[in-house]
Amino acid sequence: MKFSERIGKRNIRADIQLDSMDIDLRNSLWNVIDLYINEPLKKENTNYLEYSSFRIFFESLWFSFYKEPMDQMQSYKHDIINNLRNRFFKWDYLDVYDLIDFIVQIDNPPFEKQSFIKGINFILERELSGYRIIKNVLAPIINNNEILEIENALNNTTSDKFKGAHIHLTEALNKLSDRKRPDYRNSIKEAISSIESICQVIANDPKAELGKALKILRAKMPIHGALEQGFLKIYGYTSDSDGIRHALLEESKLEQEDAMFMLVSCSAFVNYLIIKANKMVT
C-alpha cells in the first residue's frame, strides 16, 4: 500500500487484478506456456511443425482461436513459437485469458494438462489475479462489487474514530496481497478484528468481544437477527481448530479464497455498520 493511501490522502485500491494484468502476471503466465508448450516443441528432433507432436495443437490454435487462413500458418516451429509470443505480449489482458481458457479446454493436448493447469493456477494465485481455472474453465473468483466493498471499507474508516478498524483492514489486505509471503491465517484474524473494533466504537465499550458488542449494537440500532447470527458464526469459525484465535499445532489449511471471502464479508459489514451508526447520529 502506498504512503499516500496509508495516511488517508488518497483513496485506497485493493491490489487484486481483475480488469488488468501487470507485467509480473503476464510474464509469469508466459513462462508456464513456454515451459509446457514451447520448450518441448523446441526439443523435438524436427524443424517442421508438420512432423511435430504439437502440429494438431497449433493447427487448432490457428483455426479456432486466431481464426486466420490456414495457408498463412508458418511451417517452421521456431516461427510459430515467435508468432505466439508476439501476439501474447501485444494482446490486452482479456486476449491472454482467452488464450489460456482455450488451451485448457483442448482435449488430449501434447503436454500434461493437469500439470499445466496447476502451474497456471499457482501463478494466478501468487500474482493475486481474480481468476482461477476451475474444471478446465477459467472463471472469476471475485467481482468488481466485492473489490469495491473492500475499497469502500478502507476509505470509510480513515477518520480517527474508526482508526482501529482501518488498521485491521489495512493489515488484512496487506497480508492477503503479499505476493512473496501471503499470510492468509492472520489476514482473516485482522479482517474479523476490524468488525470487533467497529462494534466496540459504536457500542462505546472498548473491551467488548464481538458477541457482546453486537448485542449492545442491536439494542441501539436495528440489525437483522440473521445477520447478527451470521457474523457470530463467522466469529466462531475464527476460533475453531483451524482458526486464528488459538495456537495451531500443525500448519493451517487456510487458503487464499478463505482470506478473500473473509475480507470481502467483513468489509461489507464494516460499511453496513458505519451507515447504521451515521443514521443514529443524524
Short mmCIF file of C-alpha atoms in Angstrom, two decimals:
data_model
loop_
_atom_site.label_atom_id
_atom_site.label_comp_id
_atom_site.label_asym_id
_atom_site.label_seq_id
_atom_site.Cartn_x
_atom_site.Cartn_y
_atom_site.Cartn_z
CA MET A 1 0.00 0.00 0.00
CA LYS A 2 1.31 3.45 -0.93
CA PHE A 3 2.23 6.07 1.71
CA SER A 4 -0.44 8.46 0.45
CA GLU A 5 -3.06 5.72 0.87
CA ARG A 6 -1.87 4.74 4.36
CA ILE A 7 -2.26 8.30 5.66
CA GLY A 8 -5.67 8.75 4.04
CA LYS A 9 -4.68 11.35 1.44
CA ARG A 10 -5.70 9.15 -1.48
CA ASN A 11 -8.41 6.53 -1.86
CA ILE A 12 -7.15 3.02 -1.30
CA ARG A 13 -7.43 0.44 -4.05
CA ALA A 14 -7.40 -3.30 -3.41
CA ASP A 15 -4.44 -4.84 -5.21
CA ILE A 16 -6.49 -7.60 -6.91
CA GLN A 17 -6.03 -7.99 -10.67
CA LEU A 18 -9.48 -8.32 -12.19
CA ASP A 19 -9.68 -5.78 -15.03
CA SER A 20 -5.97 -5.58 -15.71
CA MET A 21 -2.76 -7.61 -15.90
CA ASP A 22 0.56 -6.27 -14.70
CA ILE A 23 3.88 -7.27 -16.24
CA ASP A 24 4.70 -9.76 -13.46
CA LEU A 25 1.46 -11.67 -14.08
CA ARG A 26 1.84 -11.56 -17.87
CA ASN A 27 5.48 -12.69 -17.79
CA SER A 28 4.73 -15.48 -15.33
CA LEU A 29 1.82 -16.82 -17.38
CA TRP A 30 4.04 -16.78 -20.46
CA ASN A 31 6.70 -18.73 -18.57
CA VAL A 32 4.19 -21.52 -17.90
CA ILE A 33 3.20 -21.60 -21.58
CA ASP A 34 6.87 -21.59 -22.53
CA LEU A 35 7.65 -24.44 -20.13
CA TYR A 36 4.83 -26.76 -21.24
CA ILE A 37 4.46 -25.90 -24.93
CA ASN A 38 7.38 -24.01 -26.46
CA GLU A 39 10.32 -25.75 -24.81
CA PRO A 40 9.10 -29.31 -25.55
CA LEU A 41 8.43 -28.29 -29.14
CA LYS A 42 11.92 -26.83 -29.49
CA LYS A 43 13.47 -30.07 -28.23
CA GLU A 44 11.75 -32.25 -30.80
CA ASN A 45 14.05 -33.65 -33.47
CA THR A 46 12.49 -31.73 -36.36
CA ASN A 47 12.38 -28.14 -37.58
CA TYR A 48 8.99 -28.55 -39.24
CA LEU A 49 5.68 -28.33 -37.42
CA GLU A 50 4.25 -30.88 -39.85
CA TYR A 51 6.29 -33.67 -38.22
CA SER A 52 5.83 -32.45 -34.65
CA SER A 53 3.57 -33.86 -31.93
CA PHE A 54 2.36 -30.26 -31.49
CA ARG A 55 1.03 -29.98 -35.07
CA ILE A 56 -2.64 -30.58 -34.20
CA PHE A 57 -2.39 -28.29 -31.18
CA PHE A 58 -1.10 -25.34 -33.22
CA GLU A 59 -3.45 -26.04 -36.10
CA SER A 60 -6.36 -25.90 -33.65
CA LEU A 61 -4.98 -22.68 -32.22
CA TRP A 62 -4.70 -21.15 -35.69
CA PHE A 63 -8.04 -22.43 -36.99
CA SER A 64 -10.27 -21.98 -33.92
CA PHE A 65 -8.59 -19.27 -31.85
CA TYR A 66 -6.72 -16.97 -34.24
CA LYS A 67 -9.32 -17.77 -36.95
CA GLU A 68 -6.87 -16.93 -39.71
CA PRO A 69 -6.29 -18.56 -43.12
CA MET A 70 -4.57 -21.90 -42.65
CA ASP A 71 -2.40 -21.35 -45.73
CA GLN A 72 -0.73 -18.45 -43.89
CA MET A 73 0.32 -20.62 -40.98
CA GLN A 74 4.09 -20.91 -40.52
CA SER A 75 5.79 -24.19 -41.28
CA TYR A 76 8.87 -23.82 -39.08
CA LYS A 77 8.35 -24.47 -35.41
CA HIS A 78 10.54 -21.54 -34.30
CA ASP A 79 8.46 -19.18 -36.44
CA ILE A 80 5.19 -20.32 -34.96
CA ILE A 81 6.58 -20.01 -31.42
CA ASN A 82 7.69 -16.45 -32.16
CA ASN A 83 4.30 -15.72 -33.69
CA LEU A 84 2.56 -16.82 -30.48
CA ARG A 85 4.99 -14.83 -28.34
CA ASN A 86 4.50 -11.64 -30.32
CA ARG A 87 0.74 -11.92 -30.05
CA PHE A 88 0.87 -12.74 -26.33
CA PHE A 89 2.82 -9.62 -25.38
CA LYS A 90 0.76 -7.32 -27.63
CA TRP A 91 -2.66 -8.57 -26.56
CA ASP A 92 -4.68 -6.93 -23.81
CA TYR A 93 -5.36 -8.93 -20.66
CA LEU A 94 -8.65 -10.35 -21.95
CA ASP A 95 -6.97 -11.85 -25.03
CA VAL A 96 -4.36 -13.50 -22.81
CA TYR A 97 -7.06 -15.02 -20.61
CA ASP A 98 -8.98 -16.10 -23.72
CA LEU A 99 -5.88 -17.96 -24.88
CA ILE A 100 -5.41 -19.73 -21.56
CA ASP A 101 -9.10 -20.63 -21.43
CA PHE A 102 -8.85 -22.03 -24.98
CA ILE A 103 -5.75 -24.09 -24.18
CA VAL A 104 -7.18 -25.74 -21.06
CA GLN A 105 -10.31 -26.81 -22.93
CA ILE A 106 -8.37 -28.67 -25.65
CA ASP A 107 -8.84 -32.43 -25.41
CA ASN A 108 -5.68 -34.55 -25.28
CA PRO A 109 -3.08 -31.80 -25.73
CA PRO A 110 0.57 -32.83 -26.36
CA PHE A 111 1.53 -31.93 -22.77
CA GLU A 112 0.39 -32.92 -19.28
CA LYS A 113 -2.79 -30.89 -19.00
CA GLN A 114 -3.34 -31.08 -15.25
CA SER A 115 0.24 -30.04 -14.54
CA PHE A 116 -0.22 -27.10 -16.91
CA ILE A 117 -3.42 -26.08 -15.09
CA LYS A 118 -1.71 -26.42 -11.73
CA GLY A 119 1.11 -24.18 -12.94
CA ILE A 120 -1.30 -21.54 -14.28
CA ASN A 121 -3.36 -21.55 -11.07
CA PHE A 122 -0.20 -21.21 -8.99
CA ILE A 123 0.71 -18.05 -10.94
CA LEU A 124 -2.84 -16.65 -10.78
CA GLU A 125 -2.87 -17.06 -7.01
CA ARG A 126 0.66 -15.79 -6.45
CA GLU A 127 0.07 -12.64 -8.52
CA LEU A 128 -3.36 -12.01 -6.94
CA SER A 129 -5.39 -12.45 -10.10
CA GLY A 130 -9.14 -12.50 -9.69
CA TYR A 131 -9.41 -15.67 -11.83
CA ARG A 132 -8.73 -19.40 -11.49
CA ILE A 133 -9.06 -22.45 -13.72
CA ILE A 134 -11.92 -24.50 -12.27
CA LYS A 135 -12.82 -27.79 -14.00
CA ASN A 136 -10.98 -26.79 -17.19
CA VAL A 137 -12.66 -23.38 -17.41
CA LEU A 138 -11.14 -20.02 -16.47
CA ALA A 139 -13.56 -18.38 -14.05
CA PRO A 140 -13.65 -15.29 -11.79
CA ILE A 141 -13.31 -15.88 -8.06
CA ILE A 142 -14.13 -12.26 -7.15
CA ASN A 143 -16.06 -9.47 -8.87
CA ASN A 144 -15.87 -5.68 -9.07
CA ASN A 145 -18.62 -5.19 -6.48
CA GLU A 146 -16.71 -7.27 -3.95
CA ILE A 147 -13.50 -5.35 -4.63
CA LEU A 148 -15.46 -2.10 -4.21
CA GLU A 149 -16.68 -3.25 -0.79
CA ILE A 150 -13.06 -3.67 0.34
CA GLU A 151 -12.01 -0.29 -1.04
CA ASN A 152 -15.05 1.47 0.46
CA ALA A 153 -14.43 -0.07 3.88
CA LEU A 154 -10.81 1.09 3.82
CA ASN A 155 -11.78 4.59 2.75
CA ASN A 156 -14.76 4.80 5.14
CA THR A 157 -12.55 4.09 8.18
CA THR A 158 -9.85 6.73 7.68
CA SER A 159 -11.25 9.00 10.42
CA ASP A 160 -9.74 8.94 13.91
CA LYS A 161 -12.98 7.47 15.23
CA PHE A 162 -12.55 4.26 13.25
CA LYS A 163 -8.75 4.22 13.16
CA GLY A 164 -8.56 0.79 14.80
CA ALA A 165 -10.79 -0.81 12.17
CA HIS A 166 -8.81 0.89 9.42
CA ILE A 167 -5.55 -0.54 10.75
CA HIS A 168 -7.03 -4.05 10.91
CA LEU A 169 -8.48 -3.84 7.39
CA THR A 170 -5.20 -2.48 6.02
CA GLU A 171 -3.27 -5.33 7.63
CA ALA A 172 -5.80 -7.88 6.34
CA LEU A 173 -5.35 -6.60 2.79
CA ASN A 174 -1.56 -6.40 3.10
CA LYS A 175 -1.27 -9.95 4.42
CA LEU A 176 -3.59 -11.26 1.70
CA SER A 177 -1.86 -9.40 -1.14
CA ASP A 178 1.76 -10.07 -0.12
CA ARG A 179 2.96 -11.89 -3.24
CA LYS A 180 6.10 -13.28 -1.65
CA ARG A 181 4.78 -14.42 1.72
CA PRO A 182 0.97 -14.25 1.92
CA ASP A 183 -0.39 -14.84 5.41
CA TYR A 184 -4.00 -15.99 5.00
CA ARG A 185 -4.41 -17.02 8.61
CA ASN A 186 -3.55 -13.60 10.00
CA SER A 187 -5.36 -11.81 7.18
CA ILE A 188 -8.55 -13.48 8.44
CA LYS A 189 -7.66 -12.52 12.01
CA GLU A 190 -7.25 -8.88 11.03
CA ALA A 191 -10.47 -8.84 8.97
CA ILE A 192 -12.62 -10.14 11.82
CA SER A 193 -10.83 -7.81 14.24
CA SER A 194 -11.96 -4.86 12.10
CA ILE A 195 -15.57 -5.84 12.81
CA GLU A 196 -14.84 -6.16 16.51
CA SER A 197 -13.19 -2.73 16.53
CA ILE A 198 -16.10 -1.05 14.74
CA CYS A 199 -18.59 -2.66 17.13
CA GLN A 200 -16.58 -1.55 20.18
CA VAL A 201 -16.59 2.06 18.96
CA ILE A 202 -20.32 2.15 18.20
CA ALA A 203 -21.19 0.28 21.41
CA ASN A 204 -18.85 2.58 23.37
CA ASP A 205 -17.23 -0.41 25.04
CA PRO A 206 -13.55 -0.79 24.02
CA LYS A 207 -13.20 -4.16 25.77
CA ALA A 208 -16.31 -5.89 24.42
CA GLU A 209 -15.75 -9.01 22.34
CA LEU A 210 -17.75 -9.29 19.13
CA GLY A 211 -20.65 -11.24 20.60
CA LYS A 212 -21.23 -8.78 23.43
CA ALA A 213 -20.67 -5.75 21.20
CA LEU A 214 -23.22 -6.95 18.65
CA LYS A 215 -25.83 -7.38 21.37
CA ILE A 216 -25.21 -3.80 22.56
CA LEU A 217 -25.47 -2.56 18.98
CA ARG A 218 -28.70 -4.42 18.38
CA ALA A 219 -30.22 -2.63 21.36
CA LYS A 220 -29.12 0.72 19.92
CA MET A 221 -29.99 0.28 16.25
CA PRO A 222 -31.89 -2.19 14.04
CA ILE A 223 -29.70 -5.13 12.99
CA HIS A 224 -31.42 -8.14 11.47
CA GLY A 225 -31.14 -11.13 13.77
CA ALA A 226 -30.00 -13.44 10.98
CA LEU A 227 -27.19 -11.01 10.08
CA GLU A 228 -26.09 -10.83 13.69
CA GLN A 229 -26.07 -14.62 13.98
CA GLY A 230 -24.20 -14.92 10.70
CA PHE A 231 -21.30 -12.85 11.95
CA LEU A 232 -21.31 -14.57 15.31
CA LYS A 233 -20.87 -17.84 13.42
CA ILE A 234 -18.05 -16.32 11.35
CA TYR A 235 -16.50 -15.21 14.65
CA GLY A 236 -16.85 -18.80 15.82
CA TYR A 237 -15.14 -20.00 12.63
CA THR A 238 -12.09 -17.99 13.61
CA SER A 239 -11.99 -19.83 16.92
CA ASP A 240 -12.23 -23.43 15.70
CA SER A 241 -9.39 -25.95 15.48
CA ASP A 242 -8.07 -24.40 12.28
CA GLY A 243 -8.97 -20.84 13.24
CA ILE A 244 -6.85 -17.87 14.16
CA ARG A 245 -7.51 -17.25 17.84
CA HIS A 246 -5.69 -20.31 19.14
CA ALA A 247 -2.15 -21.50 18.61
CA LEU A 248 -2.02 -24.22 15.98
CA LEU A 249 -0.12 -27.46 16.48
CA GLU A 250 0.08 -28.00 12.73
CA GLU A 251 0.27 -25.84 9.63
CA SER A 252 -3.00 -24.07 8.83
CA LYS A 253 -5.03 -25.32 5.87
CA LEU A 254 -6.45 -21.86 5.18
CA GLU A 255 -6.12 -20.74 1.55
CA GLN A 256 -6.39 -17.54 -0.44
CA GLU A 257 -10.10 -17.95 -1.14
CA ASP A 258 -10.78 -18.24 2.61
CA ALA A 259 -8.96 -14.99 3.33
CA MET A 260 -10.54 -13.22 0.36
CA PHE A 261 -14.05 -14.29 1.39
CA MET A 262 -13.46 -13.08 4.94
CA LEU A 263 -12.04 -9.73 3.83
CA VAL A 264 -14.97 -9.10 1.46
CA SER A 265 -17.55 -10.17 4.07
CA CYS A 266 -16.02 -8.14 6.88
CA SER A 267 -15.58 -5.10 4.62
CA ALA A 268 -19.25 -5.26 3.64
CA PHE A 269 -20.27 -5.49 7.31
CA VAL A 270 -18.00 -2.58 8.23
CA ASN A 271 -19.69 -0.45 5.56
CA TYR A 272 -23.11 -1.56 6.78
CA LEU A 273 -22.36 -0.73 10.43
CA ILE A 274 -20.95 2.70 9.58
CA ILE A 275 -24.10 3.57 7.62
CA LYS A 276 -26.25 2.39 10.54
CA ALA A 277 -24.14 4.36 13.02
CA ASN A 278 -24.37 7.52 10.92
CA LYS A 279 -28.17 7.22 10.87
CA MET A 280 -28.19 7.06 14.67
CA VAL A 281 -26.40 10.41 14.83
CA THR A 282 -28.48 12.27 12.21
#
